Short mmCIF file of C-alpha atoms in Angstrom, two decimals:
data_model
loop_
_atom_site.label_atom_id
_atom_site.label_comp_id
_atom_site.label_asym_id
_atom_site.label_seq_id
_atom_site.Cartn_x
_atom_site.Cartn_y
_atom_site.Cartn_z
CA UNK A 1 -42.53 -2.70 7.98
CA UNK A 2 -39.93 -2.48 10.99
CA UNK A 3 -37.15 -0.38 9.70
CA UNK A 4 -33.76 -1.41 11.51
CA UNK A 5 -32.58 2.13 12.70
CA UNK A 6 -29.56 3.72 12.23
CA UNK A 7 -26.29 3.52 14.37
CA UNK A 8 -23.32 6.42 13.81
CA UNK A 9 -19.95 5.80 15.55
CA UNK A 10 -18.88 9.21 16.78
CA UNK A 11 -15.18 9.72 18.30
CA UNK A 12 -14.67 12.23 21.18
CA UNK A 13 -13.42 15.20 20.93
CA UNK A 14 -9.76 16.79 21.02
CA UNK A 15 -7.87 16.43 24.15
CA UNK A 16 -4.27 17.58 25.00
CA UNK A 17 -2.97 14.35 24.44
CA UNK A 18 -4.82 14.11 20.91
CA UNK A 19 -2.82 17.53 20.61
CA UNK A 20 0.66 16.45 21.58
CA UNK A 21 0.24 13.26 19.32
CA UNK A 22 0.56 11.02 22.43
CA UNK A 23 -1.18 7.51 23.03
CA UNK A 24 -4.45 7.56 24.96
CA UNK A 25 -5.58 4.29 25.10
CA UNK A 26 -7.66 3.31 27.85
CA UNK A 27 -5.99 6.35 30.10
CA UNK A 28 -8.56 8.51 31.00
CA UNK A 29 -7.74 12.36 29.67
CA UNK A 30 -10.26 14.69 29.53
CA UNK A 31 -11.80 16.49 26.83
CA UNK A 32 -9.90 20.02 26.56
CA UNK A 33 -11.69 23.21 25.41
CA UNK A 34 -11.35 22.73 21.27
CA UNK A 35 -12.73 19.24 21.98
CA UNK A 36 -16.11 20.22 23.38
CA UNK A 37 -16.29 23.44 20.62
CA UNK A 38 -15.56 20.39 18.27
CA UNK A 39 -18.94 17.99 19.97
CA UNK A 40 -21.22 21.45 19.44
CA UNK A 41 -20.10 21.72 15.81
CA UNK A 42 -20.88 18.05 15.44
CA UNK A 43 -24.06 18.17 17.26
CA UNK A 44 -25.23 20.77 15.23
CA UNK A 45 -24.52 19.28 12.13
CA UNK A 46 -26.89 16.04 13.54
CA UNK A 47 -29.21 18.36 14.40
CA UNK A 48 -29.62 19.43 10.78
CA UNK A 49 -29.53 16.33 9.20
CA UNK A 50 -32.24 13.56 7.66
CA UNK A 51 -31.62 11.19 10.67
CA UNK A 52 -33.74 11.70 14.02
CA UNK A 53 -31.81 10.40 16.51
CA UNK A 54 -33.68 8.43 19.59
CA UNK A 55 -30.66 7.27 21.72
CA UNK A 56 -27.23 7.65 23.01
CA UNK A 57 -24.78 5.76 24.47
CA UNK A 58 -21.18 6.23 24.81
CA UNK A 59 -17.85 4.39 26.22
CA UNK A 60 -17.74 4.89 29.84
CA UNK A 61 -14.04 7.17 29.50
CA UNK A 62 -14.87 10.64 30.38
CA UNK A 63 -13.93 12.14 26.86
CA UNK A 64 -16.67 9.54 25.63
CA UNK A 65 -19.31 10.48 28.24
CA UNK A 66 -18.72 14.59 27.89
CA UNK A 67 -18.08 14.54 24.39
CA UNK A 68 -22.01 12.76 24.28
CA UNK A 69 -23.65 14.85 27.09
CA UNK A 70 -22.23 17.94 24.98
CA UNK A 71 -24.56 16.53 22.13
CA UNK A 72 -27.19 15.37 23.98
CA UNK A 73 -27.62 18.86 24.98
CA UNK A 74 -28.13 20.18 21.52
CA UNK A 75 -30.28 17.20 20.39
CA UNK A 76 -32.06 17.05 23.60
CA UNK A 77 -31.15 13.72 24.18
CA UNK A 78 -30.04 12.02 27.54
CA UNK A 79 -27.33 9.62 27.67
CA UNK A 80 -28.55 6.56 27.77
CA UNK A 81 -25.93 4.21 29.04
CA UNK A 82 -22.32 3.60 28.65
CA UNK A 83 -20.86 -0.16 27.34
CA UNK A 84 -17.31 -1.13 28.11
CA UNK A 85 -16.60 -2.67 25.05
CA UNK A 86 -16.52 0.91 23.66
CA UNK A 87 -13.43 1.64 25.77
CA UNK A 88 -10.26 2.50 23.34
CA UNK A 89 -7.81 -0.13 22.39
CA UNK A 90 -5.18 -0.25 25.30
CA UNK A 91 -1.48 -0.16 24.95
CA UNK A 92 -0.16 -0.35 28.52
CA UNK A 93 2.73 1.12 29.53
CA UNK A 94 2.71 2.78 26.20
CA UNK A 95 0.07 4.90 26.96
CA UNK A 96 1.38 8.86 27.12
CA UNK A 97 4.08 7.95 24.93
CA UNK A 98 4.61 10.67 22.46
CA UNK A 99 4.26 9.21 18.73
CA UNK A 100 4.82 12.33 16.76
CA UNK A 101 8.37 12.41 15.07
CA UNK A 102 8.40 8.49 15.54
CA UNK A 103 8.58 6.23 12.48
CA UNK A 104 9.37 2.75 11.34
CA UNK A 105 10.62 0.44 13.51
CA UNK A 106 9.88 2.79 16.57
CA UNK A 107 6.40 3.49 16.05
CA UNK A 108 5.18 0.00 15.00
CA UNK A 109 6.87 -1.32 18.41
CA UNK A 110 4.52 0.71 20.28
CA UNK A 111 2.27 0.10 18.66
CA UNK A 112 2.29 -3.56 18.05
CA UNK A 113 2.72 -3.85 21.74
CA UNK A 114 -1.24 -2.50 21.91
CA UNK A 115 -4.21 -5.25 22.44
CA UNK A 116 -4.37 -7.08 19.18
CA UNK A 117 -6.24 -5.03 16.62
CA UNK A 118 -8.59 -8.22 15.82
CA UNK A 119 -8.89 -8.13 19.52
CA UNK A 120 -10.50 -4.43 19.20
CA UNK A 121 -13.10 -5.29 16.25
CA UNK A 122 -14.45 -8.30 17.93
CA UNK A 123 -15.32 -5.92 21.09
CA UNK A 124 -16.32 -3.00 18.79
CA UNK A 125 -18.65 -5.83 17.19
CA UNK A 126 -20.29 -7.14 20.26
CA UNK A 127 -20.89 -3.77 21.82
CA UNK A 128 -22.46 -2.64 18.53
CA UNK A 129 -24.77 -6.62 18.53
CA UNK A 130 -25.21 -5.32 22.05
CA UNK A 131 -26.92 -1.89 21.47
CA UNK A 132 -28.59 -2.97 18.52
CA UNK A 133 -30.56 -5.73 20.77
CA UNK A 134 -30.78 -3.28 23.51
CA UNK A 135 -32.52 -0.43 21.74
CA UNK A 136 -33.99 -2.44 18.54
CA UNK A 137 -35.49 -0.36 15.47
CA UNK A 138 -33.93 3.10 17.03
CA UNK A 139 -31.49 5.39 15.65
CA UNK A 140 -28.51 4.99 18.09
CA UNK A 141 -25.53 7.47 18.38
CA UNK A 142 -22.35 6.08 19.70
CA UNK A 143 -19.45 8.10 21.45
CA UNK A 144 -15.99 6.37 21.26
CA UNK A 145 -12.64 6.39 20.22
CA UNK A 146 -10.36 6.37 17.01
CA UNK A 147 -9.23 3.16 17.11
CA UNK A 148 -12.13 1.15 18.21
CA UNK A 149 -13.95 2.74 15.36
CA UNK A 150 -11.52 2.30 12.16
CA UNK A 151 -11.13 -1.46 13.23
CA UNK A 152 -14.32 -2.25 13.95
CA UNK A 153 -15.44 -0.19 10.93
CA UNK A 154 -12.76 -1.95 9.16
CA UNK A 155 -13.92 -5.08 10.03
CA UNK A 156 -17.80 -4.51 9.24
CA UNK A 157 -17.06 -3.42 5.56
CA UNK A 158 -14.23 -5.95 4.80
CA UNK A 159 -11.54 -3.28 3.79
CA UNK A 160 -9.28 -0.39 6.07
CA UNK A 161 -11.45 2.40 6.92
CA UNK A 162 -9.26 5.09 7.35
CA UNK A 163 -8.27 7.12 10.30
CA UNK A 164 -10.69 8.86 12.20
CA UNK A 165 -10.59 12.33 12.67
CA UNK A 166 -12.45 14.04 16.33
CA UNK A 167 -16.16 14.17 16.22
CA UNK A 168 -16.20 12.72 12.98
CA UNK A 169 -19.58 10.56 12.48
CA UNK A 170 -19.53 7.16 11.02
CA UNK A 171 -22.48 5.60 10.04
CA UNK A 172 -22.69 2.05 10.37
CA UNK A 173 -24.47 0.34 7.61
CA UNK A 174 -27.12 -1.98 9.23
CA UNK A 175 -26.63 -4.47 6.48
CA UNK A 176 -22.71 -4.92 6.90
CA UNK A 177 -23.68 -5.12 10.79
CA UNK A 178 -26.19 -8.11 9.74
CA UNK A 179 -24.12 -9.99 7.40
CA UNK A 180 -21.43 -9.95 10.57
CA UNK A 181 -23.95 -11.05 12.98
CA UNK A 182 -24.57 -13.76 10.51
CA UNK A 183 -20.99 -14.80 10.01
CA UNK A 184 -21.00 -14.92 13.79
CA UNK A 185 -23.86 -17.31 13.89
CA UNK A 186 -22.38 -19.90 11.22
CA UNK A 187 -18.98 -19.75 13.12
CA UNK A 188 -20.58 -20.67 16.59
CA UNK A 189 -22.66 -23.17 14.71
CA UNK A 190 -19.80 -24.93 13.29
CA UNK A 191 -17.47 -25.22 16.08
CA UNK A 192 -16.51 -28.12 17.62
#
C-alpha cells in the first residue's frame, strides 16, 4: 500500500522584530541568536520523534531558509528547495510597524490593510498541492511563517487554528489536505 507521507508546517525562528512585536511580512529580517537556539530545540525534538523525515523545503525569506538549514543539520537533511508561495502574508508599508500596545481600531487598520487573509490560504494551499506532487509518498518538513500557517491551517481544518508560536510544528493532516484538493477539483469543474 502507498502511504501518503507526512507534511509538518514549521515557523522560523525568533527574530528582533518577532521580539519588538513589529510586522514582518514579506521584509526580510534575519533570524537573531534565540531564534536559531529555538530551530536546534525543535530539530531535536524531530529527531526523537515517530516520523522519519525525507525532505525539506522552506519559503525562500532568509529566516525560512536558516531556520531549515539549522534543522537539516541535526536531521541530516539538505534543503531541498524553497516555494514562493511560502513567503509571509505582506502588509506593505505596514511592515516594521510596531503592534505591541496597539488595540482596536488601530491594530485591525494595520492589519486589515495586509493581503487578504483568504488571499494567504489559497497560496499556503497551492504551495502545500505543490510539494505534495513534487515529493509524493515522502514525509516533507516545511519552514514558514505565522501567518501563512494559521490561515492556511485554518483553512484545511474548517475552523481558526490558533496563533503560532516560533518553531512550533504543525502537522498537516493528509486527509484535510485531500478533501481540499477535492473541493478544488469540483470548483474548477463547475465553473463557467
Amino acid at each position: 500500500m502507498n502511504t501518503p507521507g507526512h507534511i509538518a508546517l514549521i515557523r522560523h525562528g525568533q527574530t528582533d522584530w518577532n521580539l519588538e512585536e513589529r510586522l514582518q511580512g514579506a521584509t526580510d529580517i534575519p533570524l537573531n541568536d534565540a531564534g536559531r537556539e529555538q530551530a536546534r530545540v525543535a530539530a531535536g525534538h524531530l529527531r526523537s520523534g515517530a516520523v522519519r523525515w525525507d525532505v525539506l523545503v522552506s519559503s525562500p525569506l532568509g529566516r525560512a531558509v536558516e531556520t531549515a538549514r539549522i534543522i537539516g543539520g541535526v536531521l541530516g537533511l539538505e534543503l531541498t528547495a524553497t516555494y514562493d508561495d511560502l513567503v509571509e502574508r505582506g502588509f506593505g508599508p505596514y511592515e516594521g510597524s510596531r503592534l505591541a500596545g496597539l488595540e482596536g481600531a488601530a491594530r485591525e487598520r494595520i492589519l486589515d490593510a495586509g493581503e487578504p487573509p483568504e488571499a494567504v490560504a489559497r497560496r499556503g494551499l497551492a504551495a502545500l498541492r505543490r510539494i505534495r506532487e513534487d515529493h509524493p509518498g515522502r514525509s516533507v518538513l516545511v519552514v514558514a511563517h505565522g501567518s501563512l500557517i494559521r490561515l492556511t491551517v485554518s483553512e484545511l481544518n474548517g475552523e481558526a487554528h490558533p496563533r503560532v508560536r516560533n518553531c512550533e510544528v504543525v502537522p498537516v493532516r493528509a486527509e484535510a489536505l485531500e478533501a481540499a484538493r477535492r473541493r478544488d477539483d469540483v470548483a474548477e469543474s463547475t465553473a463557467p
